[in-house]
Short mmCIF file of the C-alpha atoms (twelve columns), coordinates in Angstrom:
data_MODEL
# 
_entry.id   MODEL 
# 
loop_
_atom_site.group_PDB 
_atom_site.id 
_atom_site.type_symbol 
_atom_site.label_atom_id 
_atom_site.label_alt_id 
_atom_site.label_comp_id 
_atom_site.label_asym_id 
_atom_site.label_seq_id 
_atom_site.Cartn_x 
_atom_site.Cartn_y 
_atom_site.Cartn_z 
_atom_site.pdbx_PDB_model_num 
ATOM 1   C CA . UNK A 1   84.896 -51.510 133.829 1 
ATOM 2   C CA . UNK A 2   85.024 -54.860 131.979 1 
ATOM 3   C CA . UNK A 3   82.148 -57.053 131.634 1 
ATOM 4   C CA . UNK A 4   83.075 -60.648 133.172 1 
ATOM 5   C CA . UNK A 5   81.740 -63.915 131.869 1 
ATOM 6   C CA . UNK A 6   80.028 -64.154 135.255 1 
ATOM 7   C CA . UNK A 7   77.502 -60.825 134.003 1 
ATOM 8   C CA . UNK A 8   76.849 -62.129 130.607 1 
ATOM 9   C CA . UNK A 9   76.410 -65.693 132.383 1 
ATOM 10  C CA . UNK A 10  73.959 -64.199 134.146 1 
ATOM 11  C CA . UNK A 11  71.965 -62.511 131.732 1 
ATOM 12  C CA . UNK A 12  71.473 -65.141 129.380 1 
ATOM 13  C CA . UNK A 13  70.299 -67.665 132.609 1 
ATOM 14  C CA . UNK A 14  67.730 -64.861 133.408 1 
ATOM 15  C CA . UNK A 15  66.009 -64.980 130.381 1 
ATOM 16  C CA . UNK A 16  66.693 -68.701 129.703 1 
ATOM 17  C CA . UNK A 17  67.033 -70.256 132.782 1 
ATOM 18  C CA . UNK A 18  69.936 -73.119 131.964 1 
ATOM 19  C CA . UNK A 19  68.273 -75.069 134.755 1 
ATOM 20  C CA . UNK A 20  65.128 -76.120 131.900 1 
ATOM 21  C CA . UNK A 21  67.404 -77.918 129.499 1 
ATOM 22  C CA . UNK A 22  67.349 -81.390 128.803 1 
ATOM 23  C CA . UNK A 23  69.085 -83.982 131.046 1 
ATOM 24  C CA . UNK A 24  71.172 -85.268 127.847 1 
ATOM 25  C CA . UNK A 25  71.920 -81.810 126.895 1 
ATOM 26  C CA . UNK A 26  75.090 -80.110 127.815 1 
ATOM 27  C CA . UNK A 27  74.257 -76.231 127.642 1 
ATOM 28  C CA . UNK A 28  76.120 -73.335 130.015 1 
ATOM 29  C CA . UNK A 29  79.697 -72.501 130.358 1 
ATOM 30  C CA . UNK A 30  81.795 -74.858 128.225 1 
ATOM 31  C CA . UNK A 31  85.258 -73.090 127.569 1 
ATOM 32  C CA . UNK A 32  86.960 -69.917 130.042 1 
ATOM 33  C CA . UNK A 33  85.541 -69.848 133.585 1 
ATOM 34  C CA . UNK A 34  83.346 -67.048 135.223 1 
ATOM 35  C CA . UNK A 35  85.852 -64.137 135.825 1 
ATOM 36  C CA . UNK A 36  87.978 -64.401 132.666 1 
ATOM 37  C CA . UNK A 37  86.519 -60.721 130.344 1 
ATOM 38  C CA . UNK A 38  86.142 -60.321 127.115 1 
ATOM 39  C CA . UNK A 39  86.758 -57.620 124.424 1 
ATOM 40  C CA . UNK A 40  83.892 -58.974 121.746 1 
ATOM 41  C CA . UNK A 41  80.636 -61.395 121.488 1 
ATOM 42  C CA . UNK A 42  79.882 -63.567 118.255 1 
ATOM 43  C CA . UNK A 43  76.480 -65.498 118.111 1 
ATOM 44  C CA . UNK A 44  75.985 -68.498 116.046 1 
ATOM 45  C CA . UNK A 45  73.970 -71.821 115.584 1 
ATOM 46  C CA . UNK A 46  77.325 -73.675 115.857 1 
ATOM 47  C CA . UNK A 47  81.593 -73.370 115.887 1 
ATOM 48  C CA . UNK A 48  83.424 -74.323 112.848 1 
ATOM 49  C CA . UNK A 49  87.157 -74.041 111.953 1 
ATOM 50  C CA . UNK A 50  85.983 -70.852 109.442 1 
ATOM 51  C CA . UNK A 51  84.255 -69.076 112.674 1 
ATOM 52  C CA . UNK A 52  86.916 -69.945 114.879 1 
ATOM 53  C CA . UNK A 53  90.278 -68.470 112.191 1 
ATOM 54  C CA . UNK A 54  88.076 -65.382 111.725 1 
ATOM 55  C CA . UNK A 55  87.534 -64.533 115.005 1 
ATOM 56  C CA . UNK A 56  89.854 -61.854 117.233 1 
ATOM 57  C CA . UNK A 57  91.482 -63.392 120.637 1 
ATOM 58  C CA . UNK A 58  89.550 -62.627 123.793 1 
ATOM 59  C CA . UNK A 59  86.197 -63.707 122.454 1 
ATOM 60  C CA . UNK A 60  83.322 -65.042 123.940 1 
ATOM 61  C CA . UNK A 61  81.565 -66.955 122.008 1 
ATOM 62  C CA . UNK A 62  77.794 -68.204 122.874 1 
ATOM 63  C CA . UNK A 63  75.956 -70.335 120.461 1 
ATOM 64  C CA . UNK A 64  72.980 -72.666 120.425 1 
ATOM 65  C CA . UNK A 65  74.483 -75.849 119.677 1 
ATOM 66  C CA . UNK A 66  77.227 -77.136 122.201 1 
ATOM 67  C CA . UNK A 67  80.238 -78.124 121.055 1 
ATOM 68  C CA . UNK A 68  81.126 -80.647 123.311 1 
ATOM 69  C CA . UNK A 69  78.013 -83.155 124.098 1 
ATOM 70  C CA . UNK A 70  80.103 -86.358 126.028 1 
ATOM 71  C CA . UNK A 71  83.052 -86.091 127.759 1 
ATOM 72  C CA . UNK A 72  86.089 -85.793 126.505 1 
ATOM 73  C CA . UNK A 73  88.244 -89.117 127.355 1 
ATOM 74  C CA . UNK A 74  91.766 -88.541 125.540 1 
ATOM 75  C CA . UNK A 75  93.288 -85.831 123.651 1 
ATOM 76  C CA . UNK A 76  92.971 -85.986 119.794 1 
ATOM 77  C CA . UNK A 77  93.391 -83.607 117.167 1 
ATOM 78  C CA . UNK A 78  91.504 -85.301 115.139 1 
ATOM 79  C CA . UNK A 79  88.566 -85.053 116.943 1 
ATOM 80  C CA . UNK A 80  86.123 -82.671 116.276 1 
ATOM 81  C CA . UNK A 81  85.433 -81.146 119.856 1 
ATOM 82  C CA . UNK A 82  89.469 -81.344 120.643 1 
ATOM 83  C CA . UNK A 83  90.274 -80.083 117.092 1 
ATOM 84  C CA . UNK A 84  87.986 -76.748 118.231 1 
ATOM 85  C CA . UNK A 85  89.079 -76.898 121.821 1 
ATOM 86  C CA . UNK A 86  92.560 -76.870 121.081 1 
ATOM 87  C CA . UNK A 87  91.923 -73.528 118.591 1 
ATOM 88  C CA . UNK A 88  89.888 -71.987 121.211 1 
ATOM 89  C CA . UNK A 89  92.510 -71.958 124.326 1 
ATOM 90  C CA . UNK A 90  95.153 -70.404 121.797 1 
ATOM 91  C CA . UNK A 91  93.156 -67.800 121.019 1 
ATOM 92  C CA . UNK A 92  92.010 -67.228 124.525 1 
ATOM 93  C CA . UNK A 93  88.287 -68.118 123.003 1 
ATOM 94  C CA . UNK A 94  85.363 -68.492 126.171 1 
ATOM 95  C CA . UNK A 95  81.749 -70.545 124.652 1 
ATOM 96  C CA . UNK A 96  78.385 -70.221 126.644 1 
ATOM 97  C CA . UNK A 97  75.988 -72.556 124.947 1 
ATOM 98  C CA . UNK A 98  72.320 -72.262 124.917 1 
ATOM 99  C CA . UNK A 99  70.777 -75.288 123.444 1 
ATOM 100 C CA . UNK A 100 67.753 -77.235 124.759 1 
ATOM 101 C CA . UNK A 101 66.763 -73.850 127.707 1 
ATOM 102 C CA . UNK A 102 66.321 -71.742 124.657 1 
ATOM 103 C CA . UNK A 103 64.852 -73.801 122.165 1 
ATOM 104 C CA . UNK A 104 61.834 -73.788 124.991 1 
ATOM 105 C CA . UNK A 105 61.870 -70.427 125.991 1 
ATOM 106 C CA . UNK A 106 62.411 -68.177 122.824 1 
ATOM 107 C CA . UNK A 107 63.569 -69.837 119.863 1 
ATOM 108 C CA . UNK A 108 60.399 -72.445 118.912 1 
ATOM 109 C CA . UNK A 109 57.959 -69.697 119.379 1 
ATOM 110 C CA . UNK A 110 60.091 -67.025 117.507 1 
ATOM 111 C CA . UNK A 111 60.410 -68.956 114.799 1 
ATOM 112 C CA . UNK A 112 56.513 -70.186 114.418 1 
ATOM 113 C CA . UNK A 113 55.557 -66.421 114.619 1 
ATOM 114 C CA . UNK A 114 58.282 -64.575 113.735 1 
ATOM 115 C CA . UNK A 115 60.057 -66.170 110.643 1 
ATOM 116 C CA . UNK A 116 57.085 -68.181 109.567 1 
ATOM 117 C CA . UNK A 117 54.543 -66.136 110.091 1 
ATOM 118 C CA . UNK A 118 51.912 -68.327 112.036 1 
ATOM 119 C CA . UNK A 119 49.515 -67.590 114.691 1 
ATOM 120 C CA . UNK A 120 49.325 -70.231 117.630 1 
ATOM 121 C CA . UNK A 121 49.997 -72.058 121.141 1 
ATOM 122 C CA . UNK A 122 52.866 -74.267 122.396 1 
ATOM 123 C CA . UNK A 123 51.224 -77.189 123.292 1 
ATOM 124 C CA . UNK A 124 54.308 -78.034 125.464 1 
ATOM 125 C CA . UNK A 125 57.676 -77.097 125.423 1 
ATOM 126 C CA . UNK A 126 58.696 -77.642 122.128 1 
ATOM 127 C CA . UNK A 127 55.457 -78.270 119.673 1 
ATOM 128 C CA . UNK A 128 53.597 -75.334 118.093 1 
ATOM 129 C CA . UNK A 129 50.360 -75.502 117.031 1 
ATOM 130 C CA . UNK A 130 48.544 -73.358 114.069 1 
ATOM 131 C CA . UNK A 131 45.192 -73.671 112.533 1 
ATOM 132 C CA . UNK A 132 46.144 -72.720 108.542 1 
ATOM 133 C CA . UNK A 133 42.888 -74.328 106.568 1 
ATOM 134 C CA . UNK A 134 45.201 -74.622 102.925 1 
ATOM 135 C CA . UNK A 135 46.217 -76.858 100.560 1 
ATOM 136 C CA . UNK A 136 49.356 -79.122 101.100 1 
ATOM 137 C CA . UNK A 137 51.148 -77.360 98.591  1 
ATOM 138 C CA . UNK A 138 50.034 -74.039 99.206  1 
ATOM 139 C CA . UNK A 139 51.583 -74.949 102.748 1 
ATOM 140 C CA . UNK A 140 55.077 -76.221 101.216 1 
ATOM 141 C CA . UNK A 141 55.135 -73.096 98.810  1 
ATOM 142 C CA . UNK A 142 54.422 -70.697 101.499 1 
ATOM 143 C CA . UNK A 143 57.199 -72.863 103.769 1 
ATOM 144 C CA . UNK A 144 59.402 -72.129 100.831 1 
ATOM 145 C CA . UNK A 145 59.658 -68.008 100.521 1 
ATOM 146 C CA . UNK A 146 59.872 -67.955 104.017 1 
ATOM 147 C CA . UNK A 147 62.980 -69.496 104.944 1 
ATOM 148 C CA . UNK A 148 64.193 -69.513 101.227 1 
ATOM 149 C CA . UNK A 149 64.566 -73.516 100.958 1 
ATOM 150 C CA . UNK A 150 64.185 -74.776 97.298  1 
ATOM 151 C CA . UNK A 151 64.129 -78.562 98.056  1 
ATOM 152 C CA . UNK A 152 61.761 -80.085 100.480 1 
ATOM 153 C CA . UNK A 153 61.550 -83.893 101.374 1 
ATOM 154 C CA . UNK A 154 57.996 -84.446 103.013 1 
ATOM 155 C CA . UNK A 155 55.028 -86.832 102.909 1 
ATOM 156 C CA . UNK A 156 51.565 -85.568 101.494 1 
ATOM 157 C CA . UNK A 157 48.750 -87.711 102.711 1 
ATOM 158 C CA . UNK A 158 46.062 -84.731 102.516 1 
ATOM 159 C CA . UNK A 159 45.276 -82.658 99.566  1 
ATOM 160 C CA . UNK A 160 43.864 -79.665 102.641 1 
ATOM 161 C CA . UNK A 161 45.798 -79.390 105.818 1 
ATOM 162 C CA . UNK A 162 43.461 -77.218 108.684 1 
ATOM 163 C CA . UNK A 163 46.099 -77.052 111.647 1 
ATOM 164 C CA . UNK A 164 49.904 -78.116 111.719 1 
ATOM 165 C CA . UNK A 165 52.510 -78.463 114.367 1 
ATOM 166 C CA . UNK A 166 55.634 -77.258 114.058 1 
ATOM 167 C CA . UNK A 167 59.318 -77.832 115.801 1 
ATOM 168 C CA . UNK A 168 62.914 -76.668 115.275 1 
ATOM 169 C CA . UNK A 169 65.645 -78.224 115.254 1 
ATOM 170 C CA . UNK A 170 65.315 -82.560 115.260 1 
ATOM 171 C CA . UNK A 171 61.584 -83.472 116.179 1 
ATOM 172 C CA . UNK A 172 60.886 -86.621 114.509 1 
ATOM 173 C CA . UNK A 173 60.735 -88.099 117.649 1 
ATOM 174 C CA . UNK A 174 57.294 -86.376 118.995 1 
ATOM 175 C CA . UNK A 175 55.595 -88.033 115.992 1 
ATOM 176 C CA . UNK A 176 53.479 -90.208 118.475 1 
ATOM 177 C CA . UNK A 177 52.448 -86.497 119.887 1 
ATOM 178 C CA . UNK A 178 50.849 -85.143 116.595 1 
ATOM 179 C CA . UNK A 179 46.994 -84.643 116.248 1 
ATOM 180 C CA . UNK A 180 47.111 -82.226 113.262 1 
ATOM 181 C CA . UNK A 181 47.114 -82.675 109.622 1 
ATOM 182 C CA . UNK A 182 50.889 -81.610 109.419 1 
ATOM 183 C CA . UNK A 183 54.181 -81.874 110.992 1 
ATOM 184 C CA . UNK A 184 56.955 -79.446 110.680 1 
ATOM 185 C CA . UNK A 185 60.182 -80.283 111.830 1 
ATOM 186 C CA . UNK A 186 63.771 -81.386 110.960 1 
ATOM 187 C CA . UNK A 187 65.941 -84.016 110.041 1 
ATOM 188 C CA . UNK A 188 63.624 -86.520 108.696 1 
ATOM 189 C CA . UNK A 189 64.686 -90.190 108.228 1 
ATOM 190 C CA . UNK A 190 63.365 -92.637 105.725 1 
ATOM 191 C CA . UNK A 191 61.972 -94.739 108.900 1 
ATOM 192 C CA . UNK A 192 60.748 -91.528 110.168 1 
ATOM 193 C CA . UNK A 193 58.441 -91.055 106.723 1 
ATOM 194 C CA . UNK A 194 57.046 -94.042 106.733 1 
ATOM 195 C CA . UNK A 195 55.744 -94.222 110.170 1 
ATOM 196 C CA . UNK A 196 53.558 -90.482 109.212 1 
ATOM 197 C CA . UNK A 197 52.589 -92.103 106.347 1 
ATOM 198 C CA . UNK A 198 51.377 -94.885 108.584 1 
ATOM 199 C CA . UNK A 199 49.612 -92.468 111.013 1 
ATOM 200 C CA . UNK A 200 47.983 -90.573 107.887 1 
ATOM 201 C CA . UNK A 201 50.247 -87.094 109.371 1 
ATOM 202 C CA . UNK A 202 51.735 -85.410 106.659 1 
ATOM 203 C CA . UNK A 203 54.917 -84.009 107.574 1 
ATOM 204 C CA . UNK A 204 57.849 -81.939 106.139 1 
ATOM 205 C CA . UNK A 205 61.485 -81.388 106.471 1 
ATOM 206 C CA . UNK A 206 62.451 -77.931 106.735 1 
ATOM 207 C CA . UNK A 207 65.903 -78.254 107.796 1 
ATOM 208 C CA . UNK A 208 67.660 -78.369 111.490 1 
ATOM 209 C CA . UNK A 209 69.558 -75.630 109.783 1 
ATOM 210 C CA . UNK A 210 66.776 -73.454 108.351 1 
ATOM 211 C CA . UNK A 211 64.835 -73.678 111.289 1 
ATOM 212 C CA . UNK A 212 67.743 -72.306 114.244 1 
ATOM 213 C CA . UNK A 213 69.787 -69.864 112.204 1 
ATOM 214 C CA . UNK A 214 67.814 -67.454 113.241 1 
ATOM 215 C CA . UNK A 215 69.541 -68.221 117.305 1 
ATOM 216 C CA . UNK A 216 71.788 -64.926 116.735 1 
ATOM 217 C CA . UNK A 217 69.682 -62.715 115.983 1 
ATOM 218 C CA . UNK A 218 67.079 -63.277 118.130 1 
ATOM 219 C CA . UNK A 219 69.487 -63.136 121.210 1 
ATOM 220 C CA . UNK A 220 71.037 -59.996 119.662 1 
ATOM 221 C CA . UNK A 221 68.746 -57.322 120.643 1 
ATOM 222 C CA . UNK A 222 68.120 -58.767 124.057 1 
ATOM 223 C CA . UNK A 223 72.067 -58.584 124.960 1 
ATOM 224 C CA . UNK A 224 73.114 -55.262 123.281 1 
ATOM 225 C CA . UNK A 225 69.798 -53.698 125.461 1 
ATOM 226 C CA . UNK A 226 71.853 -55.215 128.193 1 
ATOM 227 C CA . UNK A 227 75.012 -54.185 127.290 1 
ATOM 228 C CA . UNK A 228 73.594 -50.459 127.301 1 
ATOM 229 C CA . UNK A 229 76.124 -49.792 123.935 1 
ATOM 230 C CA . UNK A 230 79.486 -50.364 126.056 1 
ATOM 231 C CA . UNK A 231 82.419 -50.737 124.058 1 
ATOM 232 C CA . UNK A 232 81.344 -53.956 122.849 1 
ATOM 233 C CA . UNK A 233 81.631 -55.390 120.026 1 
ATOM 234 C CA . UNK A 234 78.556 -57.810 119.307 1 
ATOM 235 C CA . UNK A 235 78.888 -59.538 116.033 1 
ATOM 236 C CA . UNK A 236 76.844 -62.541 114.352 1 
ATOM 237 C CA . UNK A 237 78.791 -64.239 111.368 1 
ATOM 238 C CA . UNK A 238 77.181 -65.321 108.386 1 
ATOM 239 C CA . UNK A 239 77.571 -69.225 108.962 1 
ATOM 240 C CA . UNK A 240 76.702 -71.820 105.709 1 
ATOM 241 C CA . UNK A 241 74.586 -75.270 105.850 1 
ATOM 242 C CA . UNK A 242 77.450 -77.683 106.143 1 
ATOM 243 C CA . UNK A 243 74.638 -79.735 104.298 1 
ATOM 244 C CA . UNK A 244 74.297 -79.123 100.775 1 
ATOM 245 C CA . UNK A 245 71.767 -79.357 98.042  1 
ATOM 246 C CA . UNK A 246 72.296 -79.700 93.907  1 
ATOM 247 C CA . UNK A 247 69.627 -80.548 91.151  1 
ATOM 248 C CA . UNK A 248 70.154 -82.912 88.480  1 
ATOM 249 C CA . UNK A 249 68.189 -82.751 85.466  1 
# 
């Protein structure tokens, strides 16, 4: 017996309930409806045109970021959602996205404690807090080997740092809600510097990228327990930083 969309649809709302994301976000079943099957399951942070040539026909894809956020009014290639869409339905290509649900449920707190290494509370849905007592660039260093980022953009206004806060993903705007010495997040504007600076919060940029790669493999172990090693294949592609980084002398 073939697994149906409807069973993995399932799953994946048990353990991140689809119901707790956002009201701007657009996570669930975006592509293939709820009895369509599958013959194999690729997780990733987002679709691109590499993902989407590699892949066989009949997959179902589910990754964190949704590929289509507003609706789609006309039908243009050279738009980036249509572009995809149009590559999906010839390959007979289903997407379950996960975005806002999971980043409260599993993927802030995995990445805090798992990848980072940091002990600590969610104050609230999205914000981690650690007590560290280190230097500022003892902090950045350590930041550095974990998720093997060479350039950093932050603002030091503290030699010592005793607790930080850290989100995934885009959290610049929870600055009002920082109390600690540091902020970890991503995708850090110039505007976005200056008002920490302001507020005397140091803060650093490690990367919307660096900080949700990790989606697919987190979600991996959960769904091939689930799958109970059915002739499935479960496969999460090695996907680049569309955003990238060179150092002039």
């Amino acid at each position: 017996m073939k697994y149906k969309i409807a069973d993995i649809f399932m799953f994946l709302d048990d353990i991140s309930a689809f119901e707790l994301q956002e009201q701007w976000d657009n996570s669930g079943l975006l592509v293939g409806n709820k009895k369509d099957t599958f013959d194999t399951i690729c997780l990733t942070i987002d679709i691109d045109d590499t993902l989407l040539d590699s892949l066989p026909n009949n997959t179902l894809v589910i990754s964190h970021h949704p590929m289509i956020f507003t609706p789609i009014s006309r039908i243009n290639f050279d738009d980036m959602a249509t572009k995809f869409l149009y590559k999906m339905i010839k390959k007979d290509i289903k997407l379950i996205s996960m975005h806002t649900n999971f980043d409260k449920t599993h993927l802030n707190r995995y990445f805090c404690e798992n990848i980072l290494g940091f002990c600590g509370e969610m104050k609230n849905d999205y914000l981690f807090i650690s007590q560290v007592d280190t230097s500022f660039d003892k902090l950045l260093e350590t930041i550095s080997q974990k998720i093997d980022k060479k350039y950093f953009n932050f603002v030091k206004t503290k030699e010592n740092i005793k607790d930080i806060t850290i989100m995934c993903g885009s959290g610049t705007s929870f600055l009002n809600n920082i109390t600690t010495d540091c902020f970890l997040t991503g995708d850090v504007k110039y505007h976005n510097a200056v008002e920490a600076k302001a507020k005397d919060i140091s803060l650093i940029d490690i990367g919307h990228f660096e900080s949700e790669k990790h989606f697919g493999s987190l979600i991996y172990k959960k769904l091939t327990n689930y799958l109970e090693h059915k002739e499935i294949k479960v496969i999460i592609p090695k996907i680049q930083n569309p955003q990238q980084e060179k150092k002039f002398e």
